[in-house]
mmCIF file of C-alpha atoms in Angstrom:
data_model
loop_
_atom_site.group_PDB
_atom_site.id
_atom_site.type_symbol
_atom_site.label_atom_id
_atom_site.label_comp_id
_atom_site.label_asym_id
_atom_site.label_seq_id
_atom_site.Cartn_x
_atom_site.Cartn_y
_atom_site.Cartn_z
ATOM 1 C CA MET M 1 81.658 116.129 22.822
ATOM 2 C CA LYS M 2 80.745 112.447 22.888
ATOM 3 C CA LYS M 3 82.285 112.142 26.347
ATOM 4 C CA ILE M 4 80.325 115.108 27.714
ATOM 5 C CA TRP M 5 76.805 113.783 27.038
ATOM 6 C CA PRO M 6 77.161 110.586 29.115
ATOM 7 C CA LEU M 7 78.541 112.723 31.943
ATOM 8 C CA LEU M 8 75.550 115.083 31.768
ATOM 9 C CA PHE M 9 73.107 112.172 31.981
ATOM 10 C CA LYS M 10 74.921 110.794 35.033
ATOM 11 C CA MET M 11 74.968 114.100 36.917
ATOM 12 C CA PRO M 12 71.332 113.910 38.181
ATOM 13 C CA LYS M 13 72.231 110.659 39.959
ATOM 14 C CA HIS M 14 74.496 112.601 42.304
ATOM 15 C CA LEU M 15 73.171 114.606 45.249
ATOM 16 C CA GLY M 16 75.721 117.346 44.603
ATOM 17 C CA PHE M 17 74.039 118.129 41.271
ATOM 18 C CA TRP M 18 70.711 118.817 42.984
ATOM 19 C CA MET M 19 72.376 120.911 45.696
ATOM 20 C CA LEU M 20 74.114 123.089 43.108
ATOM 21 C CA ALA M 21 70.922 123.435 41.073
ATOM 22 C CA ASP M 22 69.034 124.478 44.200
ATOM 23 C CA THR M 23 71.688 127.057 45.097
ATOM 24 C CA ALA M 24 71.486 128.538 41.592
ATOM 25 C CA TYR M 25 67.691 128.642 41.862
ATOM 26 C CA VAL M 26 67.770 130.545 45.174
ATOM 27 C CA PHE M 27 70.361 132.985 43.825
ATOM 28 C CA PHE M 28 68.182 133.692 40.774
ATOM 29 C CA LEU M 29 65.041 134.306 42.852
ATOM 30 C CA PHE M 30 66.892 136.599 45.272
ATOM 31 C CA PHE M 31 66.389 139.535 42.893
ATOM 32 C CA PHE M 32 62.603 139.085 42.764
ATOM 33 C CA PHE M 33 61.695 138.897 46.471
ATOM 34 C CA ASN M 34 59.216 141.540 47.719
ATOM 35 C CA ALA M 35 58.858 142.796 44.142
ATOM 36 C CA LEU M 36 57.396 140.103 41.922
ATOM 37 C CA ILE M 37 57.292 137.454 44.656
ATOM 38 C CA PRO M 38 55.461 138.531 47.862
ATOM 39 C CA LEU M 39 58.005 136.868 50.144
ATOM 40 C CA SER M 40 60.901 138.206 52.198
ATOM 41 C CA PHE M 41 64.220 136.419 51.767
ATOM 42 C CA SER M 42 64.229 135.283 55.416
ATOM 43 C CA LYS M 43 60.735 133.770 55.178
ATOM 44 C CA PHE M 44 61.631 132.148 51.876
ATOM 45 C CA MET M 45 64.697 130.473 53.372
ATOM 46 C CA PHE M 46 62.740 129.350 56.452
ATOM 47 C CA VAL M 47 60.056 127.681 54.335
ATOM 48 C CA HIS M 48 62.660 126.377 51.887
ATOM 49 C CA PHE M 49 64.745 124.550 54.515
ATOM 50 C CA LEU M 50 61.552 123.313 56.103
ATOM 51 C CA ALA M 51 60.574 121.868 52.723
ATOM 52 C CA ILE M 52 63.935 120.104 52.428
ATOM 53 C CA GLY M 53 63.334 118.446 55.797
ATOM 54 C CA VAL M 54 59.755 117.471 54.964
ATOM 55 C CA GLY M 55 60.755 116.175 51.531
ATOM 56 C CA SER M 56 63.505 114.042 53.063
ATOM 57 C CA MET M 57 61.150 112.457 55.595
ATOM 58 C CA VAL M 58 58.427 111.878 52.992
ATOM 59 C CA MET M 59 60.714 110.006 50.625
ATOM 60 C CA PHE M 60 62.470 108.131 53.423
ATOM 61 C CA THR M 61 59.422 106.983 55.385
ATOM 62 C CA GLY M 62 56.750 107.129 52.692
ATOM 63 C CA VAL M 63 54.530 109.262 54.939
ATOM 64 C CA GLY M 64 52.239 111.460 52.870
ATOM 65 C CA GLY M 65 53.450 115.034 52.697
ATOM 66 C CA GLY M 66 49.984 116.280 53.656
ATOM 67 C CA ILE M 67 50.435 114.850 57.149
ATOM 68 C CA LEU M 68 53.364 117.225 57.630
ATOM 69 C CA TRP M 69 52.375 120.119 55.377
ATOM 70 C CA ILE M 70 48.833 120.757 56.614
ATOM 71 C CA PRO M 71 50.014 121.658 60.167
ATOM 72 C CA VAL M 72 52.808 123.819 58.745
ATOM 73 C CA LEU M 73 50.588 125.679 56.280
ATOM 74 C CA THR M 74 47.895 126.369 58.864
ATOM 75 C CA PHE M 75 50.655 127.779 61.105
ATOM 76 C CA LEU M 76 51.574 130.076 58.184
ATOM 77 C CA GLU M 77 47.942 131.316 58.246
ATOM 78 C CA ILE M 78 46.758 129.404 55.204
ATOM 79 C CA ARG M 79 43.147 128.224 55.421
ATOM 80 C CA PRO M 80 42.797 124.416 55.748
ATOM 81 C CA SER M 81 40.821 124.079 52.507
ATOM 82 C CA GLU M 82 43.484 126.055 50.608
ATOM 83 C CA ALA M 83 46.311 124.300 52.441
ATOM 84 C CA VAL M 84 45.099 121.005 50.936
ATOM 85 C CA ALA M 85 45.708 122.201 47.381
ATOM 86 C CA ILE M 86 49.058 123.857 48.180
ATOM 87 C CA SER M 87 50.174 120.720 50.008
ATOM 88 C CA ILE M 88 49.370 118.526 47.013
ATOM 89 C CA PHE M 89 51.034 120.902 44.535
ATOM 90 C CA THR M 90 54.161 120.874 46.697
ATOM 91 C CA GLN M 91 54.233 117.091 46.840
ATOM 92 C CA ILE M 92 54.347 116.783 43.050
ATOM 93 C CA ALA M 93 57.915 118.062 42.913
ATOM 94 C CA GLY M 94 59.377 115.900 45.665
ATOM 95 C CA LYS M 95 57.479 112.732 44.871
ATOM 96 C CA GLY M 96 58.240 113.138 41.187
ATOM 97 C CA THR M 97 62.015 113.071 41.518
ATOM 98 C CA GLY M 98 62.022 110.583 44.393
ATOM 99 C CA SER M 99 59.548 108.061 42.968
ATOM 100 C CA LEU M 100 61.246 108.071 39.559
ATOM 101 C CA THR M 101 64.570 107.425 41.293
ATOM 102 C CA TYR M 102 63.019 104.410 43.021
ATOM 103 C CA LEU M 103 61.560 103.232 39.702
ATOM 104 C CA PHE M 104 64.845 103.485 37.813
ATOM 105 C CA ASN M 105 66.617 101.626 40.623
ATOM 106 C CA GLY M 106 64.208 98.690 40.250
ATOM 107 C CA MET M 107 62.669 99.087 43.712
ATOM 108 C CA VAL M 108 59.054 99.493 42.512
ATOM 109 C CA ASP M 109 56.654 96.547 42.180
ATOM 110 C CA VAL M 110 55.414 97.551 38.724
ATOM 111 C CA LYS M 111 52.674 94.919 38.646
ATOM 112 C CA ALA M 112 51.107 96.165 41.877
ATOM 113 C CA ALA M 113 51.434 99.816 40.809
ATOM 114 C CA THR M 114 49.729 99.111 37.483
ATOM 115 C CA ALA M 115 46.849 97.361 39.255
ATOM 116 C CA PHE M 116 46.331 100.084 41.876
ATOM 117 C CA ILE M 117 46.740 103.331 39.905
ATOM 118 C CA PRO M 118 43.293 103.246 38.176
ATOM 119 C CA MET M 119 41.620 102.722 41.566
ATOM 120 C CA ALA M 120 43.657 105.584 43.036
ATOM 121 C CA LEU M 121 42.518 107.954 40.283
ATOM 122 C CA ALA M 122 38.877 107.071 40.956
ATOM 123 C CA GLY M 123 39.333 107.697 44.685
ATOM 124 C CA VAL M 124 41.092 111.055 44.339
ATOM 125 C CA THR M 125 38.370 112.254 41.960
ATOM 126 C CA LEU M 126 35.681 111.492 44.564
ATOM 127 C CA GLY M 127 37.713 113.266 47.260
ATOM 128 C CA PHE M 128 38.334 116.292 45.047
ATOM 129 C CA LEU M 129 34.628 116.700 44.305
ATOM 130 C CA SER M 130 33.746 116.302 47.990
ATOM 131 C CA SER M 131 36.264 118.986 48.986
ATOM 132 C CA PHE M 132 34.228 121.666 47.198
ATOM 133 C CA TYR M 133 31.331 121.128 49.581
ATOM 134 C CA MET M 134 33.477 120.657 52.688
ATOM 135 C CA SER M 135 35.453 123.879 52.097
ATOM 136 C CA ARG M 136 32.365 126.104 52.147
ATOM 137 C CA GLY M 137 31.909 126.876 55.831
ATOM 138 C CA TYR M 138 33.411 123.653 57.191
ATOM 139 C CA GLU M 139 37.067 124.635 57.682
ATOM 140 C CA GLN M 140 37.212 123.405 61.295
ATOM 141 C CA LEU M 141 35.498 120.152 60.375
ATOM 142 C CA LEU M 142 38.215 119.509 57.798
ATOM 143 C CA LEU M 143 40.842 119.721 60.551
ATOM 144 C CA TYR M 144 38.874 117.380 62.823
ATOM 145 C CA ILE M 145 38.575 114.804 60.041
ATOM 146 C CA PHE M 146 42.279 115.223 59.311
ATOM 147 C CA VAL M 147 43.220 114.511 62.938
ATOM 148 C CA LEU M 148 40.842 111.528 63.131
ATOM 149 C CA ILE M 149 42.302 109.913 60.001
ATOM 150 C CA ALA M 150 45.853 110.630 61.163
ATOM 151 C CA VAL M 151 45.164 108.943 64.528
ATOM 152 C CA CYS M 152 43.780 105.865 62.745
ATOM 153 C CA LEU M 153 46.906 105.706 60.579
ATOM 154 C CA LEU M 154 49.117 106.079 63.639
ATOM 155 C CA ILE M 155 47.421 103.194 65.452
ATOM 156 C CA ARG M 156 47.560 101.003 62.367
ATOM 157 C CA THR M 157 51.265 101.636 61.822
ATOM 158 C CA ILE M 158 52.097 100.952 65.480
ATOM 159 C CA GLN M 159 50.245 97.630 65.226
ATOM 160 C CA SER M 160 52.275 96.712 62.135
ATOM 161 C CA LEU M 161 55.494 96.830 64.233
ATOM 162 C CA ARG M 162 54.529 93.440 65.673
ATOM 163 C CA TYR M 163 55.127 91.822 62.303
ATOM 164 C CA ARG M 164 58.634 90.928 61.250
ATOM 165 C CA ILE M 165 59.083 91.506 57.535
ATOM 166 C CA SER M 166 62.268 91.064 55.551
ATOM 167 C CA PHE M 167 63.927 94.293 54.513
ATOM 168 C CA ILE M 168 65.864 92.806 51.598
ATOM 169 C CA ASP M 169 64.092 91.849 48.409
ATOM 170 C CA THR M 170 66.074 90.447 45.518
ATOM 171 C CA SER M 171 63.201 89.199 43.346
ATOM 172 C CA PRO M 172 59.838 90.686 42.311
ATOM 173 C CA VAL M 173 56.885 89.967 44.576
ATOM 174 C CA ILE M 174 54.245 88.118 42.539
ATOM 175 C CA ASN M 175 50.685 88.017 43.849
ATOM 176 C CA PRO M 176 47.588 86.500 42.248
ATOM 177 C CA PRO M 177 45.008 88.949 40.822
ATOM 178 C CA ILE M 178 42.573 88.163 43.634
ATOM 179 C CA THR M 179 45.032 89.676 46.134
ATOM 180 C CA TYR M 180 45.080 92.940 44.230
ATOM 181 C CA ALA M 181 41.286 92.952 43.882
ATOM 182 C CA LYS M 182 40.879 92.653 47.647
ATOM 183 C CA SER M 183 43.144 95.691 48.013
ATOM 184 C CA TYR M 184 41.052 97.935 45.767
ATOM 185 C CA PRO M 185 38.805 99.312 48.582
ATOM 186 C CA VAL M 186 41.913 100.372 50.522
ATOM 187 C CA VAL M 187 43.359 102.114 47.466
ATOM 188 C CA ILE M 188 40.112 103.935 46.662
ATOM 189 C CA LEU M 189 39.463 105.017 50.265
ATOM 190 C CA SER M 190 43.034 106.208 50.842
ATOM 191 C CA SER M 191 43.013 108.170 47.574
ATOM 192 C CA PHE M 192 39.659 109.706 48.529
ATOM 193 C CA PHE M 193 41.329 111.267 51.569
ATOM 194 C CA THR M 194 44.168 112.443 49.327
ATOM 195 C CA GLY M 195 41.695 114.460 47.282
ATOM 196 C CA LEU M 196 39.801 115.681 50.356
ATOM 197 C CA LEU M 197 42.599 116.384 52.860
ATOM 198 C CA SER M 198 45.882 115.848 50.949
ATOM 199 C CA ILE M 199 46.612 112.889 53.275
ATOM 200 C CA GLY M 200 48.788 110.701 51.105
ATOM 201 C CA ASN M 201 47.461 107.309 50.084
ATOM 202 C CA THR M 202 50.956 106.082 50.946
ATOM 203 C CA ASP M 203 50.003 106.393 54.626
ATOM 204 C CA TRP M 204 47.485 103.611 54.072
ATOM 205 C CA LEU M 205 49.163 101.653 51.297
ATOM 206 C CA ILE M 206 52.527 101.117 53.003
ATOM 207 C CA PRO M 207 51.075 99.278 56.052
ATOM 208 C CA HIS M 208 48.662 97.415 53.760
ATOM 209 C CA MET M 209 51.393 96.276 51.379
ATOM 210 C CA THR M 210 53.705 95.159 54.148
ATOM 211 C CA LEU M 211 51.009 93.277 56.082
ATOM 212 C CA LYS M 212 48.684 91.933 53.387
ATOM 213 C CA LEU M 213 50.936 91.700 50.328
ATOM 214 C CA LYS M 214 54.011 90.734 52.381
ATOM 215 C CA MET M 215 56.250 93.308 50.711
ATOM 216 C CA PRO M 216 59.494 94.445 52.338
ATOM 217 C CA THR M 217 59.113 97.960 53.748
ATOM 218 C CA SER M 218 61.520 99.539 51.250
ATOM 219 C CA ARG M 219 59.645 98.008 48.295
ATOM 220 C CA ALA M 220 56.271 99.040 49.709
ATOM 221 C CA VAL M 221 57.524 102.619 50.189
ATOM 222 C CA ALA M 222 58.857 102.806 46.613
ATOM 223 C CA THR M 223 55.685 101.350 45.068
ATOM 224 C CA SER M 224 53.328 103.480 47.151
ATOM 225 C CA LEU M 225 55.199 106.678 46.335
ATOM 226 C CA LEU M 226 54.922 106.029 42.593
ATOM 227 C CA ILE M 227 51.165 105.482 42.981
ATOM 228 C CA MET M 228 50.925 108.682 45.029
ATOM 229 C CA PHE M 229 52.864 110.650 42.408
ATOM 230 C CA VAL M 230 50.490 109.635 39.620
ATOM 231 C CA THR M 231 47.524 110.357 41.907
ATOM 232 C CA ILE M 232 48.567 113.930 42.722
ATOM 233 C CA LEU M 233 49.399 114.632 39.080
ATOM 234 C CA PHE M 234 45.797 113.737 38.312
ATOM 235 C CA TYR M 235 44.663 115.996 41.178
ATOM 236 C CA LEU M 236 46.563 118.867 39.551
ATOM 237 C CA PHE M 237 44.709 118.137 36.305
ATOM 238 C CA LEU M 238 41.365 118.223 38.132
ATOM 239 C CA ALA M 239 42.249 121.479 39.919
ATOM 240 C CA GLY M 240 43.449 123.137 36.714
ATOM 241 C CA THR M 241 40.303 122.069 34.875
ATOM 242 C CA SER M 242 38.025 123.452 37.632
ATOM 243 C CA VAL M 243 39.838 126.822 37.493
ATOM 244 C CA TRP M 244 39.720 126.881 33.697
ATOM 245 C CA ILE M 245 35.938 126.386 33.586
ATOM 246 C CA GLY M 246 35.465 129.010 36.303
ATOM 247 C CA TYR M 247 34.218 126.677 39.007
ATOM 248 C CA ALA M 248 37.092 127.469 41.394
ATOM 249 C CA SER M 249 40.092 129.775 41.820
ATOM 250 C CA TRP M 250 43.711 129.148 42.712
ATOM 251 C CA PRO M 251 44.202 129.036 46.511
ATOM 252 C CA HIS M 252 45.656 131.915 48.492
ATOM 253 C CA GLY M 253 49.301 131.399 49.394
ATOM 254 C CA THR M 254 50.406 129.768 46.149
ATOM 255 C CA TYR M 255 53.474 132.049 46.229
ATOM 256 C CA LEU M 256 54.853 129.687 48.909
ATOM 257 C CA LEU M 257 55.323 127.128 46.141
ATOM 258 C CA PHE M 258 58.431 129.056 45.063
ATOM 259 C CA ALA M 259 60.021 127.955 48.348
ATOM 260 C CA THR M 260 58.394 124.574 48.935
ATOM 261 C CA CYS M 261 58.665 122.902 45.521
ATOM 262 C CA SER M 262 62.403 123.451 45.119
ATOM 263 C CA GLY M 263 62.976 122.379 48.719
ATOM 264 C CA VAL M 264 61.131 119.082 48.458
ATOM 265 C CA ILE M 265 63.012 118.232 45.260
ATOM 266 C CA VAL M 266 66.296 118.347 47.171
ATOM 267 C CA GLY M 267 64.690 116.616 50.146
ATOM 268 C CA GLY M 268 63.366 113.870 47.893
ATOM 269 C CA GLN M 269 66.891 113.112 46.719
ATOM 270 C CA ILE M 270 68.161 112.989 50.311
ATOM 271 C CA GLY M 271 65.306 110.739 51.453
ATOM 272 C CA THR M 272 65.803 108.136 48.732
ATOM 273 C CA ARG M 273 69.482 107.875 49.681
ATOM 274 C CA LEU M 274 68.684 107.404 53.360
ATOM 275 C CA SER M 275 66.513 104.388 52.505
ATOM 276 C CA ARG M 276 69.524 102.636 50.942
ATOM 277 C CA ILE M 277 71.411 102.626 54.256
ATOM 278 C CA PRO M 278 70.526 99.408 56.176
ATOM 279 C CA TRP M 279 70.493 101.053 59.619
ATOM 280 C CA PHE M 280 68.135 103.835 58.495
ATOM 281 C CA GLU M 281 65.990 101.374 56.539
ATOM 282 C CA ARG M 282 65.463 99.302 59.674
ATOM 283 C CA TYR M 283 63.786 102.261 61.406
ATOM 284 C CA GLN M 284 61.589 103.510 58.556
ATOM 285 C CA LYS M 285 58.370 102.602 60.356
ATOM 286 C CA HIS M 286 59.541 104.102 63.638
ATOM 287 C CA THR M 287 60.358 107.409 61.954
ATOM 288 C CA PHE M 288 56.944 107.311 60.271
ATOM 289 C CA ILE M 289 55.279 106.962 63.700
ATOM 290 C CA VAL M 290 57.268 109.805 65.286
ATOM 291 C CA PHE M 291 56.422 112.338 62.570
ATOM 292 C CA LEU M 292 52.788 111.258 62.357
ATOM 293 C CA GLY M 293 52.429 111.634 66.136
ATOM 294 C CA ALA M 294 54.126 115.049 66.110
ATOM 295 C CA SER M 295 51.738 116.313 63.436
ATOM 296 C CA ILE M 296 48.702 115.169 65.412
ATOM 297 C CA ILE M 297 49.937 116.841 68.617
ATOM 298 C CA HIS M 298 50.633 120.083 66.743
ATOM 299 C CA LEU M 299 47.085 120.258 65.360
ATOM 300 C CA LEU M 300 45.499 119.490 68.723
ATOM 301 C CA CYS M 301 47.516 122.108 70.620
#
């Protein structure tokens, strides 16, 4: 028995464990499709594999899941204002497993994360409150703002390619408090758009950390994803509280979470492993740019 427990604790470190768990989950749900869950098996599998792909790219590149999920959810006929909430709920699963994996592997700059998280919570609260007013008759405007912010992020990331930053970091990056204080406006603004549009604050923080804080890309991705995870957990708390007091209702299409959450968990495990491969790590920013550009084109077409 003593030999079994250490083995059980090691199992989650292996990708095969998550693949088997996901297979068991799909098999269990198979008996509830069309009855308790308003999804056909074919649509479930389509969204599920899509979620695995999105989760992999999110954890590998650090791109906020909202950049990829908002176009997908609107294609699935989910209103933009409701797609924001579903997108954020979906990201909790993938970012949770992926960011904790980064943390346990020592890739997160804990000092920077501790300094930025309070600012991120303030920003997402402002965005969440603003979304109530924007969602009432301003659905198209939400999409226009989304595209505008995505284009700004795309340009900023392309500009960051001019800077050569080391990809290997063997010691913690130590910055004076004044450096963190100057970064607070970026954290608050990026988190505001997380609460308003589900655009991940990682989309802003990764370029900022690599350019201003001189972090290696892999360390910036790991740190930003942990900040994003805490931020969207707080968003879930705000959403649950607003429903509980009767100020809002759960968005239409939440049944898709059965397919998306489990998919991004597996994808999160795949993405974190891709970032450990030097060749893939070298092209993290390039992959970020490709997927961000594809999302923008999809929304404009």
